[in-house]
């Protein structure tokens, strides 16, 4: 609970720093807040607590996923200092909105009640609508914000409808009570089925699973890149963690119902994510599509619903978040330096004058593709293992094909960086930025060599 | 103390990372000293482990550092096995490695990429230590590949020279054949034992009978791996070419440590190998053939490093003979002494080459003993050691192998004695041509021998002289310290402890070998000192047999015509037929179709929010319909 309070409080404190007009303090305060939250969070390890009249449940699952998300948040905050350097107006609101949104993300990993889940989703999403439009004078940013808001509201409506149906059948918002009800009844009623469908669909929207992904490419591209990074990592991880928690904790008795829905999600995500990504000229848009494809991989862990699900999902989330942050970070630099549209060509010859950046990007791309010794290899491996155990070999075969297609667009960047000529120069980056890149790359490699540090946790 | 055995690995890894990452910023002198210190630290810790082992209960222990891969059936730990065999290898790698690092500081000081050199050398040390310390085959394979990579990098260290690059590639590709065998062996092993842990596999071997087919297959495949790494027939051709690398690299990687990895692999897996007489006989045959073939080739070589390279192959052959006779401890003993004297010979040769400004042809050398007296003395020590002259180290180790051979079959013994005589001849030929006679080189300058280069030479000379005293046989009042120390690590027979043949026979054998060696040496003396014969230039037409030997039995040419040429021919024929019309077509079609699908799919992303909502609602309706339907 202290984690949650720290995060929210940090958001408020940052809001007040506006008065000091000192931008230097922003990042240190934010990082201190996030680190304190991380410390409180880790101290909750192995203390299963039920809070607020069983509304929330802190267990190792939530602690582990919170840690991954806080790590992502810290890395993003480190990037922000340079990112906002050229911006004249006050940026402290952006930081506090990030923290407020993060409060919701933390709720999503530890809810024990549909009310809490709903509050979590909304607390996370509403600041995001604003953040997506935080580049006030960019028409793309405004468009992204508006699109996200309209479609997000639609998803929320669907979610509430689903919750209402489940409540109508069971008479409870509490997860364990719903779970008991499902296991007690022999046949699942159609109302219940519909309720489950609606809830799964709305969370599927949040994590950009096809065919509810339509907002993702447009919003990812239009939003400020830093916000996109946050959306692609923290928001997605929170959503997917919530989905697994919901399905194991509540709807496990109805697995046969939602597994079919997820099958459709997975296959469509692979198809749309990969085929969409392969045609893009903009790296940012490619990453947006590739994140749809990664949703498919993460759903594989959930559909398996066995003892490997949680740990393989945790591992995948970590490796995916790190690679995504590193990739977006390099993209930010290249884009700002070239003042370009972040096309593949702007990466040409990066390795020559910026070997460090090229190496970071290389690791990120290899990790996303799933090449050892990066974390991405074992991430895919454990996810595949989990689903094979539950008899989803055919899905794994599809996933392997999808991963193969992925090589085409991830390696394109590597080719451009290392084999194409260009007259680029050394790109300037501040220390925060470098630290963030080093942490992301180092963990990607370390965890890729010794996966047991993560995989044995939960 | 044992639990921290990962420290041994940490130091060279740190050295690699720091010198590797900071190669542009750090000064060359710092990198050399730092890299050497890291190896020295590693050596010290190995020494502490060794002393702890000797004073403790002397039982092999497994140290699990971390779990590496845990997935249902395949459980691989990041663990180390600390036992006599790995301790011996660790001491050799870090000890000899440290001396060679120090020597390199002097030898490489003029090179522009000296920092890269030291980082690669540290990486090599790390990988080699990982290879010998790991407690399972998979981790060992990681080290095995690591040393292969470093060998490739360091052979091609002067990569601007095309021939050197080709040598590096050759080494890498030929090693790949062996590595493939290793992998297949590991897969077979895993299918058979459901584990790759040493302890688990070796305990399970007790259930198998001698001559079991699957074990024979596993051991044959592992042996293939060993052949590649240790340059035995038929995969030995890469080692002479590997001399393209800097000389200290040849000393460390291609003489003292990496090439002995194959010997280590078989000694480590002795529990498996003794169950397969077929493989053991094959090892024996390959070992003898390699010993003799390489020794014959060495007789006629004129490149100082090539002679040493063939001599290394030949000595490795001796080790394999010992392995084939299941005299595993003798093999490791010879490995140890060989590491000392061959590293010494290479470093001394490096000094000579240094003095001749890079000239390696012994026809253009001579009489350098007056200019480099110290190098002369240490080289002489090395020559005496390798020739098996008592009391130098090579005498003891070679004698163990010879008497093991005698007990097995007098014919094998005879062949090995011929090998020993050839060794004496070509080593003394080298000594006489390089250090005696008149100077035939043109560009000899007189560099002041630096301390960093002379001290390692002296240390190695002392080791080459005294290394044999580690394992003095009972005949000379010793008690086989080394053998007794190693015994617990390996399975198989221990000829030397049994003393199957009497002391009298033993002495007669020794004297026979010794007198034959002396006659050979005199023959060399007569030819090169008294008659002043200098090998003929390349252009001279040689008689049939010398020509065949001079041309290295045409092995490279043979491989060229039976493998490379047909391969190129097939590739040429296949290119239009299969590649262009079939593979390219299929691949390109996949690409075209993918792109086309992508293009179509992209169109649904219209940017129109109304359209998006329409599709989403349609999808929801479809899902509902599906639920109602099923």
PDB file of C-alpha atoms in Angstrom, chain A residues 143 146-147 150-151 154 158 193-194 197-198 201 205 211-218 257 260-261 264-265 271-272 275-276 278-280 285 289 308 355 378 381-382 385 389 405 448-453, chain B residues 24-25 65-74 76 78 590-602 604-609 611-613 615-617 619-625 627-628 630:
ATOM      1  CA  UNK A 143      -5.565  13.694 -33.155  1.00  0.00           C
ATOM      2  CA  UNK A 146      -8.852  12.463 -29.345  1.00  0.00           C
ATOM      3  CA  UNK A 147      -8.820   9.074 -31.021  1.00  0.00           C
ATOM      4  CA  UNK A 150     -13.099   8.200 -28.006  1.00  0.00           C
ATOM      5  CA  UNK A 151     -12.107   4.606 -28.453  1.00  0.00           C
ATOM      6  CA  UNK A 154     -15.979   2.889 -25.929  1.00  0.00           C
ATOM      7  CA  UNK A 158     -17.943  -2.412 -22.903  1.00  0.00           C
ATOM      8  CA  UNK A 193     -20.235 -15.973 -21.035  1.00  0.00           C
ATOM      9  CA  UNK A 194     -21.154 -12.596 -22.451  1.00  0.00           C
ATOM     10  CA  UNK A 197     -16.346 -11.832 -23.334  1.00  0.00           C
ATOM     11  CA  UNK A 198     -16.932  -8.133 -22.774  1.00  0.00           C
ATOM     12  CA  UNK A 201     -12.414  -7.615 -25.022  1.00  0.00           C
ATOM     13  CA  UNK A 205      -8.334  -3.123 -26.178  1.00  0.00           C
ATOM     14  CA  UNK A 211      -8.824  -6.903 -33.685  1.00  0.00           C
ATOM     15  CA  UNK A 212      -9.118  -4.164 -31.031  1.00  0.00           C
ATOM     16  CA  UNK A 213      -5.769  -2.671 -31.837  1.00  0.00           C
ATOM     17  CA  UNK A 214      -6.875   0.041 -34.247  1.00  0.00           C
ATOM     18  CA  UNK A 215      -6.083   2.887 -31.952  1.00  0.00           C
ATOM     19  CA  UNK A 216      -2.527   1.695 -31.345  1.00  0.00           C
ATOM     20  CA  UNK A 217      -0.647   2.589 -34.548  1.00  0.00           C
ATOM     21  CA  UNK A 218      -2.250   6.004 -34.838  1.00  0.00           C
ATOM     22  CA  UNK A 257     -14.887 -20.004 -22.816  1.00  0.00           C
ATOM     23  CA  UNK A 260     -11.238 -19.450 -27.693  1.00  0.00           C
ATOM     24  CA  UNK A 261     -11.424 -15.667 -27.562  1.00  0.00           C
ATOM     25  CA  UNK A 264      -8.551 -15.405 -32.020  1.00  0.00           C
ATOM     26  CA  UNK A 265      -6.708 -12.498 -30.375  1.00  0.00           C
ATOM     27  CA  UNK A 271      -1.089 -11.490 -38.548  1.00  0.00           C
ATOM     28  CA  UNK A 272      -1.841  -7.813 -38.165  1.00  0.00           C
ATOM     29  CA  UNK A 275       2.224  -7.861 -41.692  1.00  0.00           C
ATOM     30  CA  UNK A 276       1.541  -4.347 -40.570  1.00  0.00           C
ATOM     31  CA  UNK A 278       6.755  -5.202 -42.394  1.00  0.00           C
ATOM     32  CA  UNK A 279       5.339  -2.518 -44.659  1.00  0.00           C
ATOM     33  CA  UNK A 280       6.163   0.519 -42.565  1.00  0.00           C
ATOM     34  CA  UNK A 285       5.018   2.959 -36.559  1.00  0.00           C
ATOM     35  CA  UNK A 289       2.828  -2.763 -34.921  1.00  0.00           C
ATOM     36  CA  UNK A 308       4.418 -21.534 -15.912  1.00  0.00           C
ATOM     37  CA  UNK A 355      28.742   2.832 -31.835  1.00  0.00           C
ATOM     38  CA  UNK A 378      14.355 -17.065 -23.177  1.00  0.00           C
ATOM     39  CA  UNK A 381      11.250 -19.890 -25.088  1.00  0.00           C
ATOM     40  CA  UNK A 382       9.452 -19.917 -21.749  1.00  0.00           C
ATOM     41  CA  UNK A 385       7.147 -23.915 -23.211  1.00  0.00           C
ATOM     42  CA  UNK A 389       2.575 -27.814 -21.851  1.00  0.00           C
ATOM     43  CA  UNK A 405       8.564 -12.656 -40.000  1.00  0.00           C
ATOM     44  CA  UNK A 448      19.394 -13.339 -21.120  1.00  0.00           C
ATOM     45  CA  UNK A 449      22.414 -15.186 -19.801  1.00  0.00           C
ATOM     46  CA  UNK A 450      20.968 -16.067 -16.422  1.00  0.00           C
ATOM     47  CA  UNK A 451      17.193 -16.347 -16.862  1.00  0.00           C
ATOM     48  CA  UNK A 452      16.841 -18.153 -13.565  1.00  0.00           C
ATOM     49  CA  UNK A 453      17.063 -14.903 -11.651  1.00  0.00           C
TER      50      UNK A 453
ATOM     51  CA  UNK B  24      40.270   3.629 -27.049  1.00  0.00           C
ATOM     52  CA  UNK B  25      40.836   5.564 -23.872  1.00  0.00           C
ATOM     53  CA  UNK B  65      26.942 -20.720  -8.703  1.00  0.00           C
ATOM     54  CA  UNK B  66      23.464 -20.300 -10.154  1.00  0.00           C
ATOM     55  CA  UNK B  67      20.859 -22.148 -12.113  1.00  0.00           C
ATOM     56  CA  UNK B  68      21.207 -21.482 -15.775  1.00  0.00           C
ATOM     57  CA  UNK B  69      18.486 -23.279 -17.661  1.00  0.00           C
ATOM     58  CA  UNK B  70      15.636 -24.939 -15.840  1.00  0.00           C
ATOM     59  CA  UNK B  71      12.962 -26.317 -18.046  1.00  0.00           C
ATOM     60  CA  UNK B  72      11.360 -29.589 -17.204  1.00  0.00           C
ATOM     61  CA  UNK B  73      13.853 -32.165 -18.410  1.00  0.00           C
ATOM     62  CA  UNK B  74      16.771 -29.957 -19.300  1.00  0.00           C
ATOM     63  CA  UNK B  76      21.666 -26.962 -16.535  1.00  0.00           C
ATOM     64  CA  UNK B  78      26.023 -22.622 -13.798  1.00  0.00           C
ATOM     65  CA  UNK B 590       7.271 -15.463 -49.759  1.00  0.00           C
ATOM     66  CA  UNK B 591       8.605 -11.943 -49.576  1.00  0.00           C
ATOM     67  CA  UNK B 592       6.332 -10.704 -52.343  1.00  0.00           C
ATOM     68  CA  UNK B 593       3.264 -12.348 -50.862  1.00  0.00           C
ATOM     69  CA  UNK B 594       4.079 -11.033 -47.384  1.00  0.00           C
ATOM     70  CA  UNK B 595       4.562  -7.543 -48.706  1.00  0.00           C
ATOM     71  CA  UNK B 596       1.340  -7.743 -50.680  1.00  0.00           C
ATOM     72  CA  UNK B 597      -0.631  -8.950 -47.680  1.00  0.00           C
ATOM     73  CA  UNK B 598       0.976  -6.217 -45.633  1.00  0.00           C
ATOM     74  CA  UNK B 599      -0.026  -3.673 -48.215  1.00  0.00           C
ATOM     75  CA  UNK B 600      -3.639  -4.806 -48.153  1.00  0.00           C
ATOM     76  CA  UNK B 601      -3.745  -5.006 -44.368  1.00  0.00           C
ATOM     77  CA  UNK B 602      -2.283  -1.565 -44.082  1.00  0.00           C
ATOM     78  CA  UNK B 604      -7.648  -1.050 -43.032  1.00  0.00           C
ATOM     79  CA  UNK B 605      -5.654   1.379 -40.915  1.00  0.00           C
ATOM     80  CA  UNK B 606      -7.442   4.245 -42.579  1.00  0.00           C
ATOM     81  CA  UNK B 607      -7.093   6.740 -39.781  1.00  0.00           C
ATOM     82  CA  UNK B 608     -10.859   7.162 -39.839  1.00  0.00           C
ATOM     83  CA  UNK B 609     -12.194   6.696 -36.353  1.00  0.00           C
ATOM     84  CA  UNK B 611     -14.333   2.991 -39.551  1.00  0.00           C
ATOM     85  CA  UNK B 612     -12.346   1.702 -36.583  1.00  0.00           C
ATOM     86  CA  UNK B 613     -15.433   1.670 -34.423  1.00  0.00           C
ATOM     87  CA  UNK B 615     -14.709  -2.890 -37.291  1.00  0.00           C
ATOM     88  CA  UNK B 616     -14.576  -3.181 -33.512  1.00  0.00           C
ATOM     89  CA  UNK B 617     -18.306  -3.538 -33.233  1.00  0.00           C
ATOM     90  CA  UNK B 619     -15.647  -8.016 -34.233  1.00  0.00           C
ATOM     91  CA  UNK B 620     -17.640  -7.963 -31.005  1.00  0.00           C
ATOM     92  CA  UNK B 621     -20.720  -9.163 -32.860  1.00  0.00           C
ATOM     93  CA  UNK B 622     -18.723 -11.951 -34.451  1.00  0.00           C
ATOM     94  CA  UNK B 623     -17.470 -13.028 -31.057  1.00  0.00           C
ATOM     95  CA  UNK B 624     -20.975 -13.004 -29.626  1.00  0.00           C
ATOM     96  CA  UNK B 625     -22.235 -14.981 -32.591  1.00  0.00           C
ATOM     97  CA  UNK B 627     -20.343 -17.892 -28.413  1.00  0.00           C
ATOM     98  CA  UNK B 628     -23.998 -18.366 -29.192  1.00  0.00           C
ATOM     99  CA  UNK B 630     -20.932 -23.065 -30.057  1.00  0.00           C
TER     100      UNK B 630
END
